[in-house]
Amino acid sequence: LFLLSMPIVLQQLIASSLNMLDTVMIGMVGETELASVGIANQYYFLFSIFIMGISSGCSVFISQLWGKKDKENIRKVLGIGLISGMIITALFTIIALLIPKSIIGIFNKDIEVIRLGSEYLIIVCLSYVFTAISFNFAAASRSIENTVLPMVASLAGLICNGILNYVFIFGKLGFGAMGVKGAAIATLIARIVESIILVAPIYFAKGILAVKFKEIFSITKDLVKSVYTTIIPVMLNEACWGFGNVTYAIIYGRIGTQASAAIQICTTVQNLFMIITFGLANASVVIVGKEIGSGREERGKLYARRLCTVSALVGLALSFILALSAPMVLSLFNVSQAVLNDALLILYIYAVVMTAKVYNVMLIVGVLRGGGDAKFGAMVQGITLWFIGIPLAFVAAFIFKLPVYIVALMTAIEETLKVVVLVKRFISNKWINNVIKDIENESEIAI
C-alpha cells in the first residue's frame, strides 16, 4: 500500500500545490483578482470532474484487467477514455470561448470580477485538451501500478507553473506585469509541459499504454457498452458532486465577493489536506480491483478493511493538523482582516468534519469503485448533497441571511450522514462486482 500510494499522494500533492500556488500568487495581487480566478476555476472544476469521471471509470476496468494481464483490452479501454475525454473537452472549450462573461456572471455580478474572470477563462480553457490527455494517461498508469511517471510529470508542471507565474503575474525578467492574464498563460504552458512529459515516455518505450489508432478503431460496441456501464455511474457521481460544489460556489458568490474570497482560500487549503486521502483512495482502486479481477475476492475484502482503518486514522490526524495550522496557513494570503476572520472559522469547521470526509472518500472513490460498485456511491453522493447539503446552505444564505461560516457549517452536515449509509453497504459485501466478467463472456471480446 505504501509503495503504491506514496507516488500517488506525491503526485496529487504536487497537482494541488500547483492550484495552491495560483491562489496564493493571485491573492498577493488583491481580493478581486482572487475571487475572479477562483470563480473562473469553478468552470474548470466542472470540466475536470467529467474528465475525472471518465478516467476513473476506465481505471476500474484497467485495474481489473491488469489483474489478468490483458494488455490489449487495457489499451482499448484507455482509447475509449481518450475519445470520450476529447468530446467533453471540445464542448467545454467552445462554450468558454463563446460566452466567458456569461459563465462568470452566473457566480458573481461584480463588473470587475466578471471582466478579470473572463480574461482568465478565455486563455486557460485552451489547456483543457492537455488536461484531458494527462488525466486519462495518469489514471491508466496508476492502474497498472506505474505511479512514478505521473508524479514526475506533475512535478515538472508545478515547477514550470511556479516560475512562469512569478514572471507573468508580477512582470519579471523583462515581461510586463499581466496579473490574472499572466496566471492563465502560465497555467496553459504548464499543462502542455505536463502532458508531454507524461505521454512521450510511454510511446518512446512502446509501453503497455501506447494505444494505437488501429486499436481505437477496432473497439467493439460490446466493449464500449461494458465500459460505459461502469463509466456512467462514476461520471454521474463526479458530475453530481461537481455540480453540487459549483452550486455551493454560486451561493457563496451571491453572498458577496468577501465570502467568495474566503471560501476560495478555504477550499484550496482543504484540498491540500485531502491529498493523502485521494492518494490512498486511488491506490485502493488498484489494490482492490486487481484482487477482484484476479478472482481473489476474500483477499480483496481483507485489503479493503485495512484501507478503511487506515483512512479513519489518517482522517483524525488531518483534523488536528488542520485545526492547529489554520492561522499560519491564512497568513500567506494578502486579503482583508474580515476575509481572514471568516476563513479561519470555516477552516475550523472543515477540521471538525475531516475524519468523516476522509472515510467517505475512501469508500466512494476507493473501495466501492475498485469493487465495481460505483452506482451505489453515486446514489449516496447525489441524495445527501442535493437533498440535504444544498437546501440547508440555500436556506441559511438567502432566507436567514446567516454569515458565510454558518452556511459552510450547513454544508458539512451531509458529510456526517453519508458515513452511516456507506458503512452499512461496506459491511454487507454487496459492493463486490467483477466488472470484467462481461468482457470475458461476450464472445471473448477483442481478447
Short mmCIF file of C-alpha atoms in Angstrom, two decimals:
data_model
loop_
_atom_site.label_atom_id
_atom_site.label_comp_id
_atom_site.label_asym_id
_atom_site.label_seq_id
_atom_site.Cartn_x
_atom_site.Cartn_y
_atom_site.Cartn_z
CA LEU A 1 0.00 0.00 0.00
CA PHE A 2 2.77 2.43 0.96
CA LEU A 3 4.81 1.81 -2.21
CA LEU A 4 1.75 2.19 -4.44
CA SER A 5 0.07 5.08 -2.66
CA MET A 6 3.05 7.34 -1.90
CA PRO A 7 3.80 8.32 -5.53
CA ILE A 8 0.06 8.94 -5.99
CA VAL A 9 -0.01 11.08 -2.85
CA LEU A 10 3.06 12.99 -4.02
CA GLN A 11 1.55 13.50 -7.48
CA GLN A 12 -1.66 14.87 -6.02
CA LEU A 13 0.31 16.97 -3.55
CA ILE A 14 2.15 18.47 -6.50
CA ALA A 15 -1.05 18.97 -8.51
CA SER A 16 -2.83 20.61 -5.58
CA SER A 17 0.27 22.68 -4.84
CA LEU A 18 0.01 23.99 -8.40
CA ASN A 19 -3.52 25.21 -7.66
CA MET A 20 -2.42 26.50 -4.26
CA LEU A 21 0.43 28.37 -5.93
CA ASP A 22 -2.00 30.07 -8.31
CA THR A 23 -4.29 31.02 -5.45
CA VAL A 24 -1.52 32.37 -3.22
CA MET A 25 0.16 34.35 -6.02
CA ILE A 26 -3.10 35.84 -7.26
CA GLY A 27 -4.06 36.52 -3.64
CA MET A 28 -0.97 38.73 -3.42
CA VAL A 29 -2.44 40.94 -6.15
CA GLY A 30 -5.80 41.53 -4.47
CA GLU A 31 -9.20 40.21 -3.33
CA THR A 32 -10.99 40.97 -6.60
CA GLU A 33 -8.35 39.13 -8.61
CA LEU A 34 -8.51 36.20 -6.18
CA ALA A 35 -12.30 35.98 -6.43
CA SER A 36 -12.27 36.26 -10.25
CA VAL A 37 -9.72 33.48 -10.75
CA GLY A 38 -11.47 31.34 -8.15
CA ILE A 39 -14.78 31.70 -9.98
CA ALA A 40 -13.21 31.03 -13.39
CA ASN A 41 -11.68 27.89 -11.92
CA GLN A 42 -15.15 26.70 -10.93
CA TYR A 43 -15.79 26.22 -14.65
CA TYR A 44 -12.53 24.27 -14.93
CA PHE A 45 -13.58 22.27 -11.90
CA LEU A 46 -16.84 21.38 -13.63
CA PHE A 47 -14.89 20.29 -16.72
CA SER A 48 -12.38 18.33 -14.67
CA ILE A 49 -14.99 16.29 -12.83
CA PHE A 50 -16.35 14.98 -16.14
CA ILE A 51 -12.84 14.06 -17.28
CA MET A 52 -12.10 12.61 -13.86
CA GLY A 53 -15.28 10.55 -14.07
CA ILE A 54 -14.24 9.14 -17.44
CA SER A 55 -10.65 8.39 -16.42
CA SER A 56 -11.68 6.98 -13.03
CA GLY A 57 -14.34 4.77 -14.61
CA CYS A 58 -11.81 3.43 -17.10
CA SER A 59 -9.31 2.87 -14.29
CA VAL A 60 -11.74 0.46 -12.59
CA PHE A 61 -11.68 -1.67 -15.74
CA ILE A 62 -7.94 -1.28 -16.29
CA SER A 63 -7.17 -2.29 -12.69
CA GLN A 64 -9.19 -5.49 -13.00
CA LEU A 65 -7.80 -6.20 -16.49
CA TRP A 66 -4.31 -5.67 -15.07
CA GLY A 67 -5.06 -8.44 -12.59
CA LYS A 68 -5.46 -10.77 -15.61
CA LYS A 69 -2.59 -9.09 -17.57
CA ASP A 70 -4.98 -8.42 -20.50
CA LYS A 71 -2.78 -5.77 -22.17
CA GLU A 72 -4.74 -5.41 -25.42
CA ASN A 73 -8.02 -4.61 -23.71
CA ILE A 74 -6.21 -2.25 -21.33
CA ARG A 75 -5.19 -0.13 -24.33
CA LYS A 76 -8.68 -0.30 -25.81
CA VAL A 77 -10.27 0.88 -22.56
CA LEU A 78 -7.75 3.75 -22.45
CA GLY A 79 -8.74 4.56 -26.04
CA ILE A 80 -12.39 4.79 -25.01
CA GLY A 81 -11.38 7.18 -22.23
CA LEU A 82 -9.37 9.40 -24.59
CA ILE A 83 -12.13 9.64 -27.20
CA SER A 84 -14.75 10.39 -24.55
CA GLY A 85 -12.46 12.99 -22.99
CA MET A 86 -11.92 14.78 -26.30
CA ILE A 87 -15.67 15.08 -26.86
CA ILE A 88 -16.17 16.65 -23.41
CA THR A 89 -13.13 18.90 -23.92
CA ALA A 90 -14.40 20.26 -27.24
CA LEU A 91 -17.77 21.11 -25.69
CA PHE A 92 -16.36 22.95 -22.65
CA THR A 93 -13.69 24.81 -24.64
CA ILE A 94 -16.12 26.11 -27.28
CA ILE A 95 -18.59 27.32 -24.64
CA ALA A 96 -15.80 29.09 -22.69
CA LEU A 97 -14.57 30.85 -25.82
CA LEU A 98 -18.05 31.96 -26.90
CA ILE A 99 -19.64 33.16 -23.63
CA PRO A 100 -16.95 33.69 -20.95
CA LYS A 101 -18.67 36.69 -19.34
CA SER A 102 -21.97 34.85 -19.06
CA ILE A 103 -20.22 31.97 -17.31
CA ILE A 104 -18.52 34.23 -14.74
CA GLY A 105 -21.75 36.22 -14.32
CA ILE A 106 -23.55 33.14 -13.04
CA PHE A 107 -21.37 33.20 -9.93
CA ASN A 108 -20.86 36.91 -9.29
CA LYS A 109 -22.39 40.17 -10.54
CA ASP A 110 -19.39 42.40 -9.78
CA ILE A 111 -18.36 44.01 -13.10
CA GLU A 112 -14.63 43.89 -12.36
CA VAL A 113 -14.80 40.25 -11.25
CA ILE A 114 -16.61 39.38 -14.50
CA ARG A 115 -14.03 41.25 -16.60
CA LEU A 116 -10.99 39.69 -14.94
CA GLY A 117 -12.55 36.24 -14.70
CA SER A 118 -13.47 36.14 -18.39
CA GLU A 119 -9.95 37.28 -19.38
CA TYR A 120 -8.52 34.38 -17.41
CA LEU A 121 -11.06 31.84 -18.70
CA ILE A 122 -10.56 32.59 -22.41
CA ILE A 123 -6.87 31.72 -22.13
CA VAL A 124 -6.96 28.88 -19.62
CA CYS A 125 -9.70 26.95 -21.46
CA LEU A 126 -7.13 26.22 -24.19
CA SER A 127 -5.34 23.99 -21.67
CA TYR A 128 -8.33 21.68 -21.26
CA VAL A 129 -7.30 19.35 -24.09
CA PHE A 130 -3.92 18.74 -22.44
CA THR A 131 -5.60 18.23 -19.08
CA ALA A 132 -7.89 15.56 -20.56
CA ILE A 133 -4.93 13.70 -22.07
CA SER A 134 -2.97 13.87 -18.80
CA PHE A 135 -5.89 12.72 -16.66
CA ASN A 136 -6.51 9.61 -18.78
CA PHE A 137 -2.87 8.55 -19.10
CA ALA A 138 -2.15 9.27 -15.42
CA ALA A 139 -5.16 7.22 -14.24
CA ALA A 140 -4.24 4.35 -16.57
CA SER A 141 -0.60 4.44 -15.41
CA ARG A 142 -1.65 4.22 -11.78
CA SER A 143 -3.98 1.32 -12.61
CA ILE A 144 -1.07 -0.76 -13.93
CA GLU A 145 0.99 0.18 -10.85
CA ASN A 146 3.21 2.70 -12.62
CA THR A 147 2.80 5.64 -10.27
CA VAL A 148 6.17 7.33 -10.70
CA LEU A 149 5.69 8.76 -14.21
CA PRO A 150 2.51 10.75 -13.36
CA MET A 151 4.31 12.09 -10.29
CA VAL A 152 7.31 13.27 -12.33
CA ALA A 153 5.05 14.90 -14.93
CA SER A 154 3.08 16.74 -12.24
CA LEU A 155 6.31 17.93 -10.61
CA ALA A 156 7.51 19.34 -13.93
CA GLY A 157 4.17 21.10 -14.37
CA LEU A 158 4.38 22.60 -10.88
CA ILE A 159 7.90 23.94 -11.36
CA CYS A 160 7.00 25.36 -14.76
CA ASN A 161 3.83 26.97 -13.43
CA GLY A 162 5.57 28.47 -10.41
CA ILE A 163 8.35 30.07 -12.44
CA LEU A 164 6.01 31.39 -15.14
CA ASN A 165 3.52 32.69 -12.56
CA TYR A 166 6.29 34.72 -10.97
CA VAL A 167 7.40 36.07 -14.34
CA PHE A 168 4.00 36.79 -15.90
CA ILE A 169 1.86 37.84 -12.91
CA PHE A 170 4.36 40.28 -11.39
CA GLY A 171 6.29 41.27 -14.54
CA LYS A 172 9.80 39.87 -14.06
CA LEU A 173 12.70 39.14 -16.45
CA GLY A 174 11.67 41.92 -18.80
CA PHE A 175 7.98 40.97 -19.07
CA GLY A 176 5.23 43.41 -18.13
CA ALA A 177 3.00 42.59 -15.14
CA MET A 178 -0.05 40.76 -16.54
CA GLY A 179 -1.92 39.82 -13.36
CA VAL A 180 -4.66 37.23 -13.89
CA LYS A 181 -3.91 37.02 -17.60
CA GLY A 182 -0.33 36.06 -16.76
CA ALA A 183 -1.58 33.34 -14.41
CA ALA A 184 -3.71 31.91 -17.22
CA ILE A 185 -0.79 31.85 -19.68
CA ALA A 186 1.44 30.18 -17.08
CA THR A 187 -1.18 27.50 -16.44
CA LEU A 188 -1.62 26.81 -20.16
CA ILE A 189 2.11 26.33 -20.72
CA ALA A 190 2.45 24.20 -17.57
CA ARG A 191 -0.35 21.86 -18.69
CA ILE A 192 1.31 21.41 -22.09
CA VAL A 193 4.65 20.57 -20.44
CA GLU A 194 2.99 18.13 -18.03
CA SER A 195 1.16 16.22 -20.79
CA ILE A 196 4.27 15.92 -22.97
CA ILE A 197 6.41 14.59 -20.11
CA LEU A 198 3.68 12.10 -19.21
CA VAL A 199 2.82 10.75 -22.67
CA ALA A 200 6.14 10.90 -24.56
CA PRO A 201 7.98 8.23 -22.47
CA ILE A 202 5.05 5.82 -22.86
CA TYR A 203 5.29 5.93 -26.65
CA PHE A 204 9.08 6.08 -26.84
CA ALA A 205 9.28 2.91 -24.73
CA LYS A 206 6.33 1.34 -26.58
CA GLY A 207 4.76 0.63 -23.20
CA ILE A 208 1.53 -1.15 -22.34
CA LEU A 209 -0.43 2.12 -22.58
CA ALA A 210 0.90 3.11 -26.02
CA VAL A 211 -2.55 2.88 -27.59
CA LYS A 212 -2.59 2.96 -31.41
CA PHE A 213 -5.23 4.35 -33.77
CA LYS A 214 -5.92 0.91 -35.22
CA GLU A 215 -6.71 -0.37 -31.71
CA ILE A 216 -9.10 2.51 -31.13
CA PHE A 217 -10.90 1.83 -34.40
CA SER A 218 -11.14 -1.89 -33.58
CA ILE A 219 -13.07 -1.25 -30.36
CA THR A 220 -16.37 -3.15 -30.47
CA LYS A 221 -19.77 -1.86 -29.41
CA ASP A 222 -19.96 -4.58 -26.76
CA LEU A 223 -16.73 -3.41 -25.17
CA VAL A 224 -17.89 0.21 -25.21
CA LYS A 225 -21.18 -0.84 -23.62
CA SER A 226 -19.39 -2.82 -20.90
CA VAL A 227 -17.01 0.02 -20.11
CA TYR A 228 -19.74 2.67 -20.09
CA THR A 229 -21.75 0.56 -17.66
CA THR A 230 -19.02 1.49 -15.18
CA ILE A 231 -18.03 4.91 -16.57
CA ILE A 232 -21.53 6.39 -16.46
CA PRO A 233 -22.14 5.83 -12.71
CA VAL A 234 -18.65 7.12 -11.91
CA MET A 235 -19.15 10.15 -14.16
CA LEU A 236 -22.59 10.77 -12.66
CA ASN A 237 -21.05 10.58 -9.20
CA GLU A 238 -18.32 13.06 -10.14
CA ALA A 239 -20.80 15.29 -12.01
CA CYS A 240 -23.30 15.24 -9.16
CA TRP A 241 -20.56 16.14 -6.69
CA GLY A 242 -19.11 18.73 -9.07
CA PHE A 243 -22.41 20.45 -9.85
CA GLY A 244 -23.11 20.46 -6.14
CA ASN A 245 -19.83 22.23 -5.41
CA VAL A 246 -20.49 24.69 -8.23
CA THR A 247 -23.92 25.34 -6.73
CA TYR A 248 -22.25 25.99 -3.39
CA ALA A 249 -19.89 28.41 -5.16
CA ILE A 250 -22.86 30.24 -6.68
CA ILE A 251 -24.46 30.53 -3.24
CA TYR A 252 -21.23 31.88 -1.72
CA GLY A 253 -20.68 34.20 -4.68
CA ARG A 254 -24.13 35.71 -4.29
CA ILE A 255 -23.43 36.38 -0.61
CA GLY A 256 -20.61 38.68 -1.75
CA THR A 257 -17.04 38.98 -3.01
CA GLN A 258 -15.70 38.75 0.56
CA ALA A 259 -17.49 35.44 1.14
CA SER A 260 -16.33 34.14 -2.23
CA ALA A 261 -12.70 35.00 -1.44
CA ALA A 262 -12.91 33.33 1.99
CA ILE A 263 -14.35 30.14 0.53
CA GLN A 264 -11.79 30.13 -2.29
CA ILE A 265 -8.98 30.21 0.27
CA CYS A 266 -10.55 27.53 2.47
CA THR A 267 -11.35 25.21 -0.42
CA THR A 268 -7.76 25.43 -1.63
CA VAL A 269 -6.42 24.66 1.85
CA GLN A 270 -8.87 21.79 2.40
CA ASN A 271 -7.96 20.26 -0.97
CA LEU A 272 -4.32 20.34 0.06
CA PHE A 273 -5.18 18.42 3.24
CA MET A 274 -7.25 15.88 1.29
CA ILE A 275 -4.32 14.86 -0.92
CA ILE A 276 -3.32 11.89 1.23
CA THR A 277 -6.92 10.69 1.22
CA PHE A 278 -7.29 10.77 -2.55
CA GLY A 279 -3.88 9.14 -2.91
CA LEU A 280 -4.96 6.27 -0.65
CA ALA A 281 -8.34 6.05 -2.38
CA ASN A 282 -6.79 5.88 -5.85
CA ALA A 283 -4.33 3.25 -4.63
CA SER A 284 -7.20 1.22 -3.16
CA VAL A 285 -8.96 1.15 -6.55
CA VAL A 286 -5.87 -0.59 -7.96
CA ILE A 287 -5.34 -2.87 -4.95
CA VAL A 288 -8.97 -3.98 -4.52
CA GLY A 289 -9.73 -4.03 -8.25
CA LYS A 290 -6.68 -6.15 -9.04
CA GLU A 291 -7.63 -8.77 -6.43
CA ILE A 292 -11.25 -8.97 -7.55
CA GLY A 293 -10.26 -9.09 -11.23
CA SER A 294 -7.94 -12.00 -10.40
CA GLY A 295 -10.75 -13.86 -8.62
CA ARG A 296 -9.26 -13.38 -5.13
CA GLU A 297 -12.32 -11.79 -3.52
CA GLU A 298 -11.53 -12.70 0.09
CA ARG A 299 -8.13 -11.05 -0.15
CA GLY A 300 -9.84 -8.03 -1.72
CA LYS A 301 -12.19 -7.80 1.28
CA LEU A 302 -9.26 -8.03 3.70
CA TYR A 303 -7.35 -5.26 1.94
CA ALA A 304 -10.50 -3.11 1.85
CA ARG A 305 -10.99 -3.42 5.63
CA ARG A 306 -7.37 -2.44 6.25
CA LEU A 307 -7.66 0.53 3.92
CA CYS A 308 -10.76 1.78 5.74
CA THR A 309 -8.97 1.52 9.09
CA VAL A 310 -6.00 3.46 7.72
CA SER A 311 -8.32 6.15 6.32
CA ALA A 312 -10.02 6.66 9.70
CA LEU A 313 -6.65 7.14 11.42
CA VAL A 314 -5.45 9.49 8.68
CA GLY A 315 -8.68 11.48 9.00
CA LEU A 316 -8.18 12.00 12.73
CA ALA A 317 -4.59 13.12 12.21
CA LEU A 318 -5.56 15.57 9.45
CA SER A 319 -8.32 17.04 11.63
CA PHE A 320 -5.84 18.02 14.34
CA ILE A 321 -3.21 19.27 11.89
CA LEU A 322 -5.70 21.47 10.02
CA ALA A 323 -7.06 22.99 13.23
CA LEU A 324 -3.58 23.75 14.57
CA SER A 325 -2.11 25.10 11.33
CA ALA A 326 -5.07 27.19 10.13
CA PRO A 327 -3.85 30.58 11.45
CA MET A 328 -0.37 30.08 9.99
CA VAL A 329 -1.70 28.99 6.59
CA LEU A 330 -4.00 32.01 6.36
CA SER A 331 -1.07 34.35 6.99
CA LEU A 332 0.08 33.57 3.43
CA PHE A 333 -2.85 35.47 1.91
CA ASN A 334 -2.92 39.22 1.30
CA VAL A 335 -6.62 39.81 1.97
CA SER A 336 -8.66 41.92 4.39
CA GLN A 337 -8.99 41.02 8.06
CA ALA A 338 -12.71 40.34 7.56
CA VAL A 339 -11.92 37.68 4.94
CA LEU A 340 -9.28 36.15 7.21
CA ASN A 341 -11.70 36.01 10.15
CA ASP A 342 -14.35 34.22 8.09
CA ALA A 343 -11.77 31.88 6.58
CA LEU A 344 -10.40 30.89 10.00
CA LEU A 345 -13.84 29.88 11.28
CA ILE A 346 -14.56 27.93 8.09
CA LEU A 347 -11.27 26.03 8.38
CA TYR A 348 -12.13 25.06 11.95
CA ILE A 349 -15.47 23.70 10.70
CA TYR A 350 -13.66 21.76 7.97
CA ALA A 351 -11.31 20.33 10.60
CA VAL A 352 -14.22 19.00 12.68
CA VAL A 353 -15.72 17.04 9.76
CA MET A 354 -12.38 16.00 8.25
CA THR A 355 -12.43 12.43 9.62
CA ALA A 356 -15.89 11.74 8.18
CA LYS A 357 -14.90 13.28 4.86
CA VAL A 358 -11.74 11.17 4.60
CA TYR A 359 -13.61 7.96 5.40
CA ASN A 360 -16.32 8.73 2.84
CA VAL A 361 -13.77 9.41 0.12
CA MET A 362 -12.02 6.11 0.83
CA LEU A 363 -15.28 4.21 0.44
CA ILE A 364 -16.83 6.06 -2.52
CA VAL A 365 -13.73 6.85 -4.57
CA GLY A 366 -11.64 3.88 -3.46
CA VAL A 367 -13.10 0.65 -2.12
CA LEU A 368 -16.58 0.68 -3.68
CA ARG A 369 -15.25 1.87 -7.02
CA GLY A 370 -12.46 -0.71 -7.03
CA GLY A 371 -15.07 -3.35 -6.23
CA GLY A 372 -17.17 -2.31 -9.23
CA ASP A 373 -19.94 -0.74 -7.10
CA ALA A 374 -19.77 2.80 -8.48
CA LYS A 375 -23.58 3.07 -8.79
CA PHE A 376 -24.20 2.94 -5.05
CA GLY A 377 -21.55 5.58 -4.35
CA ALA A 378 -23.11 7.87 -6.96
CA MET A 379 -26.56 7.43 -5.44
CA VAL A 380 -25.44 8.21 -1.88
CA GLN A 381 -23.42 11.20 -3.06
CA GLY A 382 -26.34 12.62 -5.02
CA ILE A 383 -29.02 12.18 -2.37
CA THR A 384 -27.04 13.64 0.55
CA LEU A 385 -25.67 16.54 -1.49
CA TRP A 386 -28.80 17.67 -3.31
CA PHE A 387 -31.42 16.84 -0.70
CA ILE A 388 -29.52 17.80 2.46
CA GLY A 389 -26.38 19.92 1.91
CA ILE A 390 -27.53 22.34 -0.80
CA PRO A 391 -31.04 23.01 0.62
CA LEU A 392 -29.54 23.75 4.05
CA ALA A 393 -26.96 26.11 2.53
CA PHE A 394 -29.62 27.89 0.45
CA VAL A 395 -31.91 28.41 3.44
CA ALA A 396 -29.02 29.62 5.63
CA ALA A 397 -27.71 32.06 3.00
CA PHE A 398 -30.84 33.53 1.42
CA ILE A 399 -33.69 33.06 3.87
CA PHE A 400 -31.98 33.54 7.22
CA LYS A 401 -29.07 35.52 5.67
CA LEU A 402 -26.57 33.95 8.03
CA PRO A 403 -22.78 34.59 7.87
CA VAL A 404 -20.71 32.60 5.38
CA TYR A 405 -19.15 30.40 8.07
CA ILE A 406 -22.61 29.27 9.23
CA VAL A 407 -23.50 28.46 5.62
CA ALA A 408 -20.31 26.39 5.44
CA LEU A 409 -21.37 24.58 8.61
CA MET A 410 -24.68 23.64 6.97
CA THR A 411 -22.83 22.08 4.04
CA ALA A 412 -20.80 19.92 6.42
CA ILE A 413 -23.85 18.14 7.84
CA GLU A 414 -24.28 15.94 4.75
CA GLU A 415 -20.77 14.52 5.21
CA THR A 416 -21.59 13.03 8.61
CA LEU A 417 -24.82 11.43 7.37
CA LYS A 418 -23.06 9.68 4.48
CA VAL A 419 -20.85 7.69 6.84
CA VAL A 420 -23.75 5.66 8.25
CA VAL A 421 -25.09 4.61 4.85
CA LEU A 422 -21.67 3.80 3.40
CA VAL A 423 -20.54 1.71 6.37
CA LYS A 424 -23.71 -0.38 6.12
CA ARG A 425 -23.04 -1.02 2.43
CA PHE A 426 -19.43 -1.95 3.11
CA ILE A 427 -20.32 -4.46 5.83
CA SER A 428 -22.90 -6.14 3.55
CA ASN A 429 -20.21 -7.04 0.93
CA LYS A 430 -22.71 -6.14 -1.81
CA TRP A 431 -20.08 -3.80 -3.26
CA ILE A 432 -18.08 -6.68 -4.78
CA ASN A 433 -18.68 -6.88 -8.53
CA ASN A 434 -16.25 -8.35 -11.08
CA VAL A 435 -16.88 -5.95 -13.99
CA ILE A 436 -14.56 -7.70 -16.46
CA LYS A 437 -16.70 -10.84 -16.48
CA ASP A 438 -18.81 -9.11 -19.13
CA ILE A 439 -15.75 -8.76 -21.36
CA GLU A 440 -14.78 -12.39 -20.85
CA ASN A 441 -18.26 -13.72 -21.51
CA GLU A 442 -19.19 -11.65 -24.55
CA SER A 443 -17.62 -13.99 -27.10
CA GLU A 444 -14.09 -13.24 -25.86
CA ILE A 445 -14.30 -9.60 -26.92
CA ALA A 446 -11.04 -8.49 -28.53
CA ILE A 447 -9.04 -10.99 -26.46
#
